[in-house]
Coordinates of C-alpha atoms in Angstrom, one line a residue:
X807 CA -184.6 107.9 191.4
X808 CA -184.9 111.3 193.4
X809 CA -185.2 115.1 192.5
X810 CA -181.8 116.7 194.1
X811 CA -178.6 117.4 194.2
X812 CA -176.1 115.0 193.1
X813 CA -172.6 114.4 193.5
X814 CA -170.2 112.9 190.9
X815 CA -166.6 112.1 192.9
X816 CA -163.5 109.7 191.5
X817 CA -164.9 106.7 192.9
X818 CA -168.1 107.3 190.8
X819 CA -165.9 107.7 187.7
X820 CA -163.7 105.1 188.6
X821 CA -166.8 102.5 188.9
X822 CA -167.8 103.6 185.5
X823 CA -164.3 102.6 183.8
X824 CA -163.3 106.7 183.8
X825 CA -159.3 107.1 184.2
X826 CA -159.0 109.9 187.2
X827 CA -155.4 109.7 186.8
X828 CA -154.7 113.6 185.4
X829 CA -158.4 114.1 184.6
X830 CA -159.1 118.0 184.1
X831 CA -162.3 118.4 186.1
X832 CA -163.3 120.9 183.6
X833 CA -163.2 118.2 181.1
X834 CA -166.0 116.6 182.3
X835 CA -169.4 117.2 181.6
X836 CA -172.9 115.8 182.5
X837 CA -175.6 115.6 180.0
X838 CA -179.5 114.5 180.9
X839 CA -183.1 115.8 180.5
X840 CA -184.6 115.0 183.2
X841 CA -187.6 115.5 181.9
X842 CA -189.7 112.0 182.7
X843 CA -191.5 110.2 180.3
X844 CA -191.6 111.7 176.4
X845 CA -194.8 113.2 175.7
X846 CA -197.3 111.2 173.8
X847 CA -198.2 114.2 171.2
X848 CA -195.7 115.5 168.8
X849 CA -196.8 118.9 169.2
X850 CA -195.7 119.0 173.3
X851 CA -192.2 121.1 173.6
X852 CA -189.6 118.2 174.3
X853 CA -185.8 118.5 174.9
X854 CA -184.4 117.3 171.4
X855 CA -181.4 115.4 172.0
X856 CA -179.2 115.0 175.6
X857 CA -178.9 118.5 177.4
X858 CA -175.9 120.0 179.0
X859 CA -176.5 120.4 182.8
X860 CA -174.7 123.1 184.1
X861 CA -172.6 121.6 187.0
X862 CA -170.1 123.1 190.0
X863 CA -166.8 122.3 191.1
X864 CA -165.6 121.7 194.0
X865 CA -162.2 121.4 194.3
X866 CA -159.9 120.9 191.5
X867 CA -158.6 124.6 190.9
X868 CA -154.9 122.5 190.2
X869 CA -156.7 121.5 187.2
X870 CA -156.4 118.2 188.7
X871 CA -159.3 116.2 190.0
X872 CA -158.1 114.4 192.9
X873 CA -159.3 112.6 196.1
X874 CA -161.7 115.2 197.8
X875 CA -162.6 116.8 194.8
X876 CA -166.3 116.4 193.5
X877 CA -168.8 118.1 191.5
X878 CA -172.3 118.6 191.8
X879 CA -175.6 118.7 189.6
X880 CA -179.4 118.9 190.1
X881 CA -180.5 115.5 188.8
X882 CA -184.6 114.9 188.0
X883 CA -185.7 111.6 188.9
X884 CA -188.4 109.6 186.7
X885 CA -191.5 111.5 187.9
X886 CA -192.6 114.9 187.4
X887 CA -194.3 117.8 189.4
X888 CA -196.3 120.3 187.7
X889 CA -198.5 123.4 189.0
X890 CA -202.3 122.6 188.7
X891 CA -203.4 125.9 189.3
X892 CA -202.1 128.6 192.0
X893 CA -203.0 126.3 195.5
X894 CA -201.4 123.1 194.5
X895 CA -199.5 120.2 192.7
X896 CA -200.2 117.3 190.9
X897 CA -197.5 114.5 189.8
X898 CA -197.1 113.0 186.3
X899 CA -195.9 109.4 186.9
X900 CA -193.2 107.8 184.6
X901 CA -195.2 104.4 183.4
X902 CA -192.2 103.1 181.7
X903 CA -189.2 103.6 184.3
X904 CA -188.3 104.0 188.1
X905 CA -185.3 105.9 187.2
X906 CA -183.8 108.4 184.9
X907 CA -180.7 108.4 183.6
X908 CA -177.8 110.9 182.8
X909 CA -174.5 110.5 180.8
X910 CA -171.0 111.8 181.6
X911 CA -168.4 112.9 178.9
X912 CA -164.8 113.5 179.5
X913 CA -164.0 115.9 176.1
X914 CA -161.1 118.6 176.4
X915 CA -163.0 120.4 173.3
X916 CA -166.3 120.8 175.0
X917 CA -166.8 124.3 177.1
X918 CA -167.4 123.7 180.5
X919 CA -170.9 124.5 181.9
X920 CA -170.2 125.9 185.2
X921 CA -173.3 127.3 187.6
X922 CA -173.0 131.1 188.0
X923 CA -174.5 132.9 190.7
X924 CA -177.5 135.1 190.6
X925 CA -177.6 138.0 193.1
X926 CA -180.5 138.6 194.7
X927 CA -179.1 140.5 197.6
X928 CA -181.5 142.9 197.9
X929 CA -184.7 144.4 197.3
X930 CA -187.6 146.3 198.5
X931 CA -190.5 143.3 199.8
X932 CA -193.8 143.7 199.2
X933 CA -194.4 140.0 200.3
X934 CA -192.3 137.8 202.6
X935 CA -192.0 134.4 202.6
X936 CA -191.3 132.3 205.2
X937 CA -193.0 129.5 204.0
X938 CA -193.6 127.2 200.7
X939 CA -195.9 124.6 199.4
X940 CA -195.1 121.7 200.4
X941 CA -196.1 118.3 197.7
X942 CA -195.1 114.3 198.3
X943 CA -196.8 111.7 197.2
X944 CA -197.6 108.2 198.0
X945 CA -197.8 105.5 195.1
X946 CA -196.5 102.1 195.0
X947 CA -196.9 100.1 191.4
X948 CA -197.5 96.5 192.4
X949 CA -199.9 95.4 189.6
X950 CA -202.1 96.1 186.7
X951 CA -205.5 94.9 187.1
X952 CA -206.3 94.7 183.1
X953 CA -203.3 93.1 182.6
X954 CA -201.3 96.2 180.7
X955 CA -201.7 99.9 180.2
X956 CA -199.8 103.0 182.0
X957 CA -202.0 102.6 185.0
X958 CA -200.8 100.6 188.0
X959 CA -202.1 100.1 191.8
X960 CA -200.4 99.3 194.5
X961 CA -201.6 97.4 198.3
X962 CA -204.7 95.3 198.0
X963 CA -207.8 95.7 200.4
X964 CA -209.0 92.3 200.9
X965 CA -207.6 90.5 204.0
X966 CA -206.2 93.8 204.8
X967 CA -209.3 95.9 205.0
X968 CA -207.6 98.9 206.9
X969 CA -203.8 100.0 206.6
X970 CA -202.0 102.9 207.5
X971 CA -200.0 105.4 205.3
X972 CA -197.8 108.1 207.5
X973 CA -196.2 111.6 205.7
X974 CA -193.4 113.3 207.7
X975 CA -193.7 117.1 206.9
X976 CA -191.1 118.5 209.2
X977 CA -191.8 122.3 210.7
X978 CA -195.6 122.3 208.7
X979 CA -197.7 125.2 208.9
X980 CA -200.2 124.3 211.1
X981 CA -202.5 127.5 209.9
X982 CA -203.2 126.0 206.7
X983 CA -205.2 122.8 206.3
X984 CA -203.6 120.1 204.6
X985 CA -205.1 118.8 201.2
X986 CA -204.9 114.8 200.3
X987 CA -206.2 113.5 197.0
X988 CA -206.6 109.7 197.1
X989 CA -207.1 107.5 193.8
X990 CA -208.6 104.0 194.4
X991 CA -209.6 101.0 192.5
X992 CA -212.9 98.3 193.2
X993 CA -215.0 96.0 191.6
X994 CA -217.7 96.5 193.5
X995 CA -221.3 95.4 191.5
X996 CA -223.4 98.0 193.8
X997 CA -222.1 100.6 196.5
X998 CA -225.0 99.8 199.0
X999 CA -222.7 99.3 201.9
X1000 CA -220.2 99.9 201.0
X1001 CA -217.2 102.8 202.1
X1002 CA -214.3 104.3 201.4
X1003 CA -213.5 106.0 205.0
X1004 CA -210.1 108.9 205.6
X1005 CA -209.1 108.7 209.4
X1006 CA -206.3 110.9 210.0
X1007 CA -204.3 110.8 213.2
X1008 CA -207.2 109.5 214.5
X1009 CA -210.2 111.7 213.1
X1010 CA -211.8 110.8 210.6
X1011 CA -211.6 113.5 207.8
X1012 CA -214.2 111.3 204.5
X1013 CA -216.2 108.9 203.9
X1014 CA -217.6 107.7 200.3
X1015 CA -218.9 104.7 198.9
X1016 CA -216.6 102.1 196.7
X1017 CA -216.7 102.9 193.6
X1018 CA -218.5 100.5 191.1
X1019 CA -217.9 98.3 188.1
X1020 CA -220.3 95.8 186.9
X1021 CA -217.9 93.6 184.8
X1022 CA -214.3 94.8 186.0
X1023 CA -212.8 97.5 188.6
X1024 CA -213.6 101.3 188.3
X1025 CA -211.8 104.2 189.6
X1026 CA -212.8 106.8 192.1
X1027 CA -210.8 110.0 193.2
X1028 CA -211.6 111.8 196.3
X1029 CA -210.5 115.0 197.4
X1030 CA -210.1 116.4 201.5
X1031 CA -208.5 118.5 203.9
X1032 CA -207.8 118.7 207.3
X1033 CA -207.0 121.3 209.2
X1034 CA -204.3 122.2 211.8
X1035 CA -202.5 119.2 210.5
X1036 CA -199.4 118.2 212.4
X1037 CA -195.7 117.4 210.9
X1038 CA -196.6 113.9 211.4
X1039 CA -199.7 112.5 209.3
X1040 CA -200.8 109.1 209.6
X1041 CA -203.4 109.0 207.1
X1042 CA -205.8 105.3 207.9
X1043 CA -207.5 104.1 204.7
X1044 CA -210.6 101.2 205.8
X1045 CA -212.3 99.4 203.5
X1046 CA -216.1 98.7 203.9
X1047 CA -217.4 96.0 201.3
X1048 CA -220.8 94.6 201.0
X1049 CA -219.6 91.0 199.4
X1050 CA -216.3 89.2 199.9
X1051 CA -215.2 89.1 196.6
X1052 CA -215.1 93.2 196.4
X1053 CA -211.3 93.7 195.8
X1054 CA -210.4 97.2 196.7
X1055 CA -206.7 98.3 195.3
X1056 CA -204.6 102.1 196.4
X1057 CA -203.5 103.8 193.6
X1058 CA -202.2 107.1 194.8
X1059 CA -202.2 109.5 197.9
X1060 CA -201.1 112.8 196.8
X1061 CA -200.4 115.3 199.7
X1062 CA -200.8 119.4 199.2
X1063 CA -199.5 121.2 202.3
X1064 CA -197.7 124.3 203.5
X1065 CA -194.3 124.0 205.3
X1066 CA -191.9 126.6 206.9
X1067 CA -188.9 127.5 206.0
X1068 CA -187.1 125.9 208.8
X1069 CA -184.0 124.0 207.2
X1070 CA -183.9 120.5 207.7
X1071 CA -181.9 117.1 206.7
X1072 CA -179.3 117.3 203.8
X1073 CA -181.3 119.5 201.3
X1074 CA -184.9 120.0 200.3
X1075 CA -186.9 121.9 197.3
X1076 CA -189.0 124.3 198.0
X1077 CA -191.2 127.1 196.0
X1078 CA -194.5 129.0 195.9
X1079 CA -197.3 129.0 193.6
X1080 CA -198.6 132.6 193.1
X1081 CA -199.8 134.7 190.7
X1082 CA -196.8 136.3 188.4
X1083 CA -196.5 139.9 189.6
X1084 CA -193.1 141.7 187.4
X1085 CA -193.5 144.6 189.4
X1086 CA -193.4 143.1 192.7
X1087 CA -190.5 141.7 194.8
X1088 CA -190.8 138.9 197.5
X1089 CA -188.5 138.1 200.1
X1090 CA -188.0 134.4 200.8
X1091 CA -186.2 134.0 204.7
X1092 CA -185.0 130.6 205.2
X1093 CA -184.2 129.3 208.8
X1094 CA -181.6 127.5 210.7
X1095 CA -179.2 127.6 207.8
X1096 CA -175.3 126.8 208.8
X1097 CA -171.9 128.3 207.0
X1098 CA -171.7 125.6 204.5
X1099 CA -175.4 126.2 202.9
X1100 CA -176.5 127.1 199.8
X1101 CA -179.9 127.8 197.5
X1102 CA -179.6 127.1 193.9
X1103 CA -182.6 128.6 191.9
X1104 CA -183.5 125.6 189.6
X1105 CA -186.2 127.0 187.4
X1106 CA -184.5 127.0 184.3
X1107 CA -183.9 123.5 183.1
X1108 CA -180.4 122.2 183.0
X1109 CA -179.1 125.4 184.1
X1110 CA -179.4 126.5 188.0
X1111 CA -178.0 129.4 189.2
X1112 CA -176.0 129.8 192.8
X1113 CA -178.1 132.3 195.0
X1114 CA -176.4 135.1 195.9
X1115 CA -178.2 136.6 199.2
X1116 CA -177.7 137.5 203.1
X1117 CA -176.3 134.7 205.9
X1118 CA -177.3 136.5 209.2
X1119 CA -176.9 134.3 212.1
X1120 CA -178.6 131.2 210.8
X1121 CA -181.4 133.3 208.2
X1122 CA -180.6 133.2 205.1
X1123 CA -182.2 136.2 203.0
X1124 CA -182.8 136.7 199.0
X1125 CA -185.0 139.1 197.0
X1126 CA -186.7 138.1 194.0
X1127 CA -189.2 139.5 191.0
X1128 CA -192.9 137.6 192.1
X1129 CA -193.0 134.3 190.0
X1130 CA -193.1 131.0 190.1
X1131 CA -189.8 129.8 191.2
X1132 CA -188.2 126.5 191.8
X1133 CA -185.4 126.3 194.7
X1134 CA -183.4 123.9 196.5
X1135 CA -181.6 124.3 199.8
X1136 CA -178.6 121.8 200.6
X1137 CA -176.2 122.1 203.7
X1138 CA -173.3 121.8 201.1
X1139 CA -172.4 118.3 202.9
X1140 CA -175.4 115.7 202.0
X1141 CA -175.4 115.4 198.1
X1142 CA -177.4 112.4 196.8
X1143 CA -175.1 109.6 194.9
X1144 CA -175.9 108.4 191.3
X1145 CA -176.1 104.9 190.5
X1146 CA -173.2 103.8 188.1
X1147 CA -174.4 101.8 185.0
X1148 CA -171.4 101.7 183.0
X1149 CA -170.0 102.7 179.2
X1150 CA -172.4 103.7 176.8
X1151 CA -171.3 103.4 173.0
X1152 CA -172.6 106.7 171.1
X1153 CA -175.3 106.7 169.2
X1154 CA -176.9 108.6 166.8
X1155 CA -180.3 108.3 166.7
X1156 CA -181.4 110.6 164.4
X1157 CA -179.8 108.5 161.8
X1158 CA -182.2 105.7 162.8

């Protein structure tokens, strides 16, 4: 249900009916897109068939995966973030599904796909970041209000007329202002006053009108920022309505921010939208990193790469050519833990 790393042990193969007993961990093998809901168009590049996820072993150099032994693997969960533009992110939700799904094979005739490093020891900067743009969203699919469709909403304003919605962005940058984009549904017949008001940690940041529909509910998206945010924001949304049959309905806060690179928790993604430069070389310098961390560079799909840079003290250090780059830190001790479903029967549905 979560973008990260994910760990695969014997109890996880055991649950799904796997016989550890003997098993080769290089005989087992993770396959998965993790690429969200299929596009509608025919002409949008999909993954055809189930991709090989390049994984990494811990443990099991005996050729024997036994108690301790584990592997690891980025896993995608249902909904997707995308670059909209150079300054921030948008999400594309999943309509159909709250999880995604991956498949494990145990075949002796299928190469392993192990995660190789990728040195990026060194380099000459001409940019360093110690920072990354930082993206969550809120969104909570309760109901449809036309009874179907892809488009859900979430808490109702009606008794409720005010509620509160708190973000926890550990180590922001307070420098750069904070950027929320707020979807909302009424059924307002006239916006005379009416309001939509934005109160964050107790300042109010925007105030609109309801939005209005004369025979069912419309949709309004508003977009503000506030600056020197804090690493805790409790974003207040209030509802003003001009009749008491006005139903207001949340669909979506969607937060754009800027967070150092101060390590926290398990693991965390992080990355920077810039313009692609091939002749320029950043330097990313991650904080309070300990012995047992590692980055993986995840930009290519199904295949992440082990960062090779410099532990000094608790800064980690890597070099790398100015692009648009997907990483994720972990602590190498907190993995995320897939859900097991069970046996699958193969299928082949291009035979269909």
């Amino acid at each position: 249900s979560s973008d990260g790393i994910h760990k695969i042990d014997r109890s996880l193969l055991s649950a799904l009916g796997i016989n550890v007993n003997g098993l080769n961990p290089n005989h087992i093998h993770v396959f998965g897109n993790g690429e969200g809901s299929l596009p509608e168009l025919n002409a949008t590049p999909y993954t055809d068939d189930l991709a090989q996820n390049a994984i990494s072993i811990v443990g099991g150099q005996d050729g024997s995966f036994d108690e301790g032994d584990y592997i690891l693997f980025y896993g995608h969960g249902p909904h997707q973030w995308y670059p909209n533009g150079t300054v921030e992110f948008e999400q594309r939700r999943n309509p159909y599904s709250d999880k995604s799904f991956y498949f494990i094979q145990i075949s002796s005739s299928l190469p392993a796909k192990i995660i190789n490093e990728i040195d990026y020891s060194s380099g000459v900067e001409s940019l360093t970041y110690t920072s990354y743009d930082f993206r969550d969203v809120y969104e909570n699919d309760l109901v449809s209000l036309v009874g179907g469709g892809k488009r859900w909403y979430g808490e109702l304003f009606d008794i409720e007329l005010s509620r509160n919605f708190t973000f926890s962005v550990p180590a922001i940058e307070s420098t750069t202002p904070a950027r929320f984009r707020v979807g909302l549904a009424a059924n307002a017949q006239s916006s005379a006053g009416t309001a939509q008001k934005y109160t964050l940690n107790g300042t109010q940041v925007f105030q609109s009108t309801l939005p209005v529909a004369p025979y069912d509910f419309n949709r309004s998206v508003v977009n503000f920022s506030a600056a020197n945010p804090s690493s805790t924001l409790t974003l207040n949304v209030s509802v003003t309505r001009n009749n008491a049959t006005t139903l207001a309905y949340l669909d979506r806060i969607l937060l754009n921010a800027r967070r150092n690179l101060v390590f926290s928790g398990a693991q965390f993604g992080f990355r920077n939208l810039t313009l692609p430069d091939s002749s320029a070389i950043v330097k990313y310098q991650l904080s309070n990193v300990n012995s047992t961390g590692f980055v993986w560079d995840i930009s290519v799909p199904h295949t992440p790469r082990k960062v090779k840079g410099i532990l000094t003290g608790n800064v980690f250090k890597f070099w790398c050519e100015k692009y648009y780059r997907e990483f994720v830190a972990s602590n190498g001790i907190g993995f995320l833990t897939p859900a097991a479903i069970g046996r699958i029967d193969n299928q082949n549905l291009h035979g269909l």
